[in-house]
Amino acid sequence: MDLTKDDRLPPFVEELIGTLGVHAQYLLHGNIRDLHLVRRRGRDRFHTLLDVLWNPLREKGYEALVLCDQISGFRVAAVGEGEARAAVEELLQGPREFPGQTAPQRQAVLEQLRNITNGWARQRDETVRDGRRQRPLRVALVIDHASRLLTDPSRLTPDERDFFLACLKLAHEAEPLPPRTAPGVVPKAPGLFNPVIWLAEGERDVPGWLVSGSERIRAVAVPEPDADERGTMARLLYERYERYAGHGARDGSATGADAGETERAVGAFARAASGLSLRAMEESVKLARSRGLPFAGMPDAVRIYRLGVEKNPWSRGEIRERILLGEQSIQNRVRGQEAAVAMTLDILKRAALGLSGAQATSPGHRPRGVLFFAGPTGTGKTELAKAVASALFDNDQAYLRFDMSEFSAAHSADRLVGAPPGYVGYEAGGELTSAVRENPFRVILFDEIEKADKGILDKFLQVLEDGRLTDGQGVTTYFSECVLIFTSNLGVQRTDPATGEREWIVEPGTPYKELERTVRDNVKKHFEQVIGRPELMNRIGGNVVVFDFISDEVAAEIFALQVGNIQRQLAHGHRLDLHIEDKARRELLEHCTRDKWNGGRGIGMVLETHLVNPLARELFAAPELGPGTTVVVTDVREAESGRVDTTVVLKKGDAGGGGGTRLG
């Protein structure tokens, strides 16, 4: 196709074409495997990278585009009219391997590169046709998969170093070819190089000194498509889809749709494809056609393309029903946190409706929901996260927990997203990214977020903003169907700058409104002033859920629940009945609820030392107990020394009596 002055090329192509007179080699890096938009004669079209390179090169007078890689060697990718094809094919005869394994092979490859950059000047000069010597050919060479030419760009082998050093030298020695003119006419335009164009995923995939060591070599970035380009691509794909509508769609909803419906469908597709390449958009349309989806269903096709799964629990009515039922079940699991539970449910309802971030001009593909649980320890933050997973997905396996105290060291982010190439653990991938790819519908808990390394916080920033992470192997993981929960004790304690000791900012009995305001202010201050990440706090926004200290009534309820758990465990595991007399129960309750600072977890710790340990010692020392034996706790007494003695009596079911033992 011939380009006219009204046509528009991708900016990176314009940059390359406009500098052919000063640069002998180029490194195109970035989005090189994508499709690219070109405007021709008032119409937009999309083409592969080689097409968008070749057509303007042909307009500049280039006669052929040669492509080479390690597998196929040198070959003609595109050629102009006339005898150019035969001439290039003839001149490419000989060794076509690239770059060769032995020293003679590498030398032959470099000789081929030299011939291409000078247009086979020597061979052509020796050929006489119609009484005239042949002029050098105008040819561009594209070296594909340049990222795979090196084992490690930072540690070159001697052979790799020599090869690229020869390429650098070739860039210096190359001369631009003068434009074609009639014999005896002095050319007015400057000459152009026969360029060598390296294609690499990253700018650092080739030796850094290859680009920085010469003015003759230029690095050109190929960017990801922007929102306007995705909108144009969505419209072009809609037009293509219409041509197949009678074959691919279940109904004619796309065919004959009015302009308003068409515009909405195209816009919805473009927004859903945020972050995708144009090629991925094309593949999504193919996927939609194969599944019989109408064009209006392209957002679903994009979701399937991203996640690799067709099911979408968020789109089913049952998840709404579970959230409604969860209003009661979650209250039963997390006692005394009515305000925190109510706010959490509001955020879950917003997530179920897909309204998270709806106020933004372009919400993108952020996680379905984000929650930041803050407050005293032992108040139910982790338990509420588990309850959320159960309410949303009715599956304990949908709950994934990361203890951030294990990720406090530098480079610990590699465990989450995978190590970079060349580092230990690269092949294993990331714990977080692998788990989410395995099941995209998850509740992910990051416990004690304030202990995480700053490098991990930067990863969270990307997830909260874009809803995706690319691991060390270059695989992108999408978090758009996840609910992320961060927990923290921030805002409850602070470190005294004079003594270095930890002191409480809030205490049991503080009115909830005051406690909530204090905790929120201190959480914000920590992110802004202590770790210098105000942008992370901005992404979390108003999703900070503050937990209150447990009250006396709630503490008594938690005590009763945990004692019931112990009784059930003895009944199911050992067929024993546990009975705690009223006086012992009151004493035990007083010991367990004395310290409100540790919340429900503190109650469990005291029960373990004051009840479970004495029970275990007595049962371990006793002879084999028959079914129906009753274990009676008669007394829990604290001595002056602070030691607690618990009296346990075993009453065997077959004897009706038993002995008593005082245990400390």
PDB file of C-alpha atoms in Angstrom, residues 376 506-515 548-552 596-597:
ATOM      1  CA  PRO A 376      -5.994  -3.295  68.435  1.00  0.00           C
ATOM      2  CA  VAL A 506      -5.798   4.658  72.596  1.00  0.00           C
ATOM      3  CA  GLU A 507      -7.048   2.434  75.412  1.00  0.00           C
ATOM      4  CA  PRO A 508     -10.074   0.298  76.243  1.00  0.00           C
ATOM      5  CA  GLY A 509     -13.102   2.429  76.984  1.00  0.00           C
ATOM      6  CA  THR A 510     -12.235   5.123  74.441  1.00  0.00           C
ATOM      7  CA  PRO A 511     -15.460   6.146  72.626  1.00  0.00           C
ATOM      8  CA  TYR A 512     -15.513   4.513  69.178  1.00  0.00           C
ATOM      9  CA  LYS A 513     -15.794   7.783  67.245  1.00  0.00           C
ATOM     10  CA  GLU A 514     -12.749   9.173  68.997  1.00  0.00           C
ATOM     11  CA  LEU A 515     -10.838   5.905  68.589  1.00  0.00           C
ATOM     12  CA  ASP A 548     -12.757  -1.280  68.560  1.00  0.00           C
ATOM     13  CA  PHE A 549     -11.469  -2.839  71.783  1.00  0.00           C
ATOM     14  CA  ILE A 550     -13.714  -5.679  72.896  1.00  0.00           C
ATOM     15  CA  SER A 551     -16.169  -4.826  75.673  1.00  0.00           C
ATOM     16  CA  ASP A 552     -16.807  -6.858  78.845  1.00  0.00           C
ATOM     17  CA  LYS A 596      -8.415  -6.081  77.375  1.00  0.00           C
ATOM     18  CA  TRP A 597      -5.333  -5.060  75.403  1.00  0.00           C
TER      19      TRP A 597
END
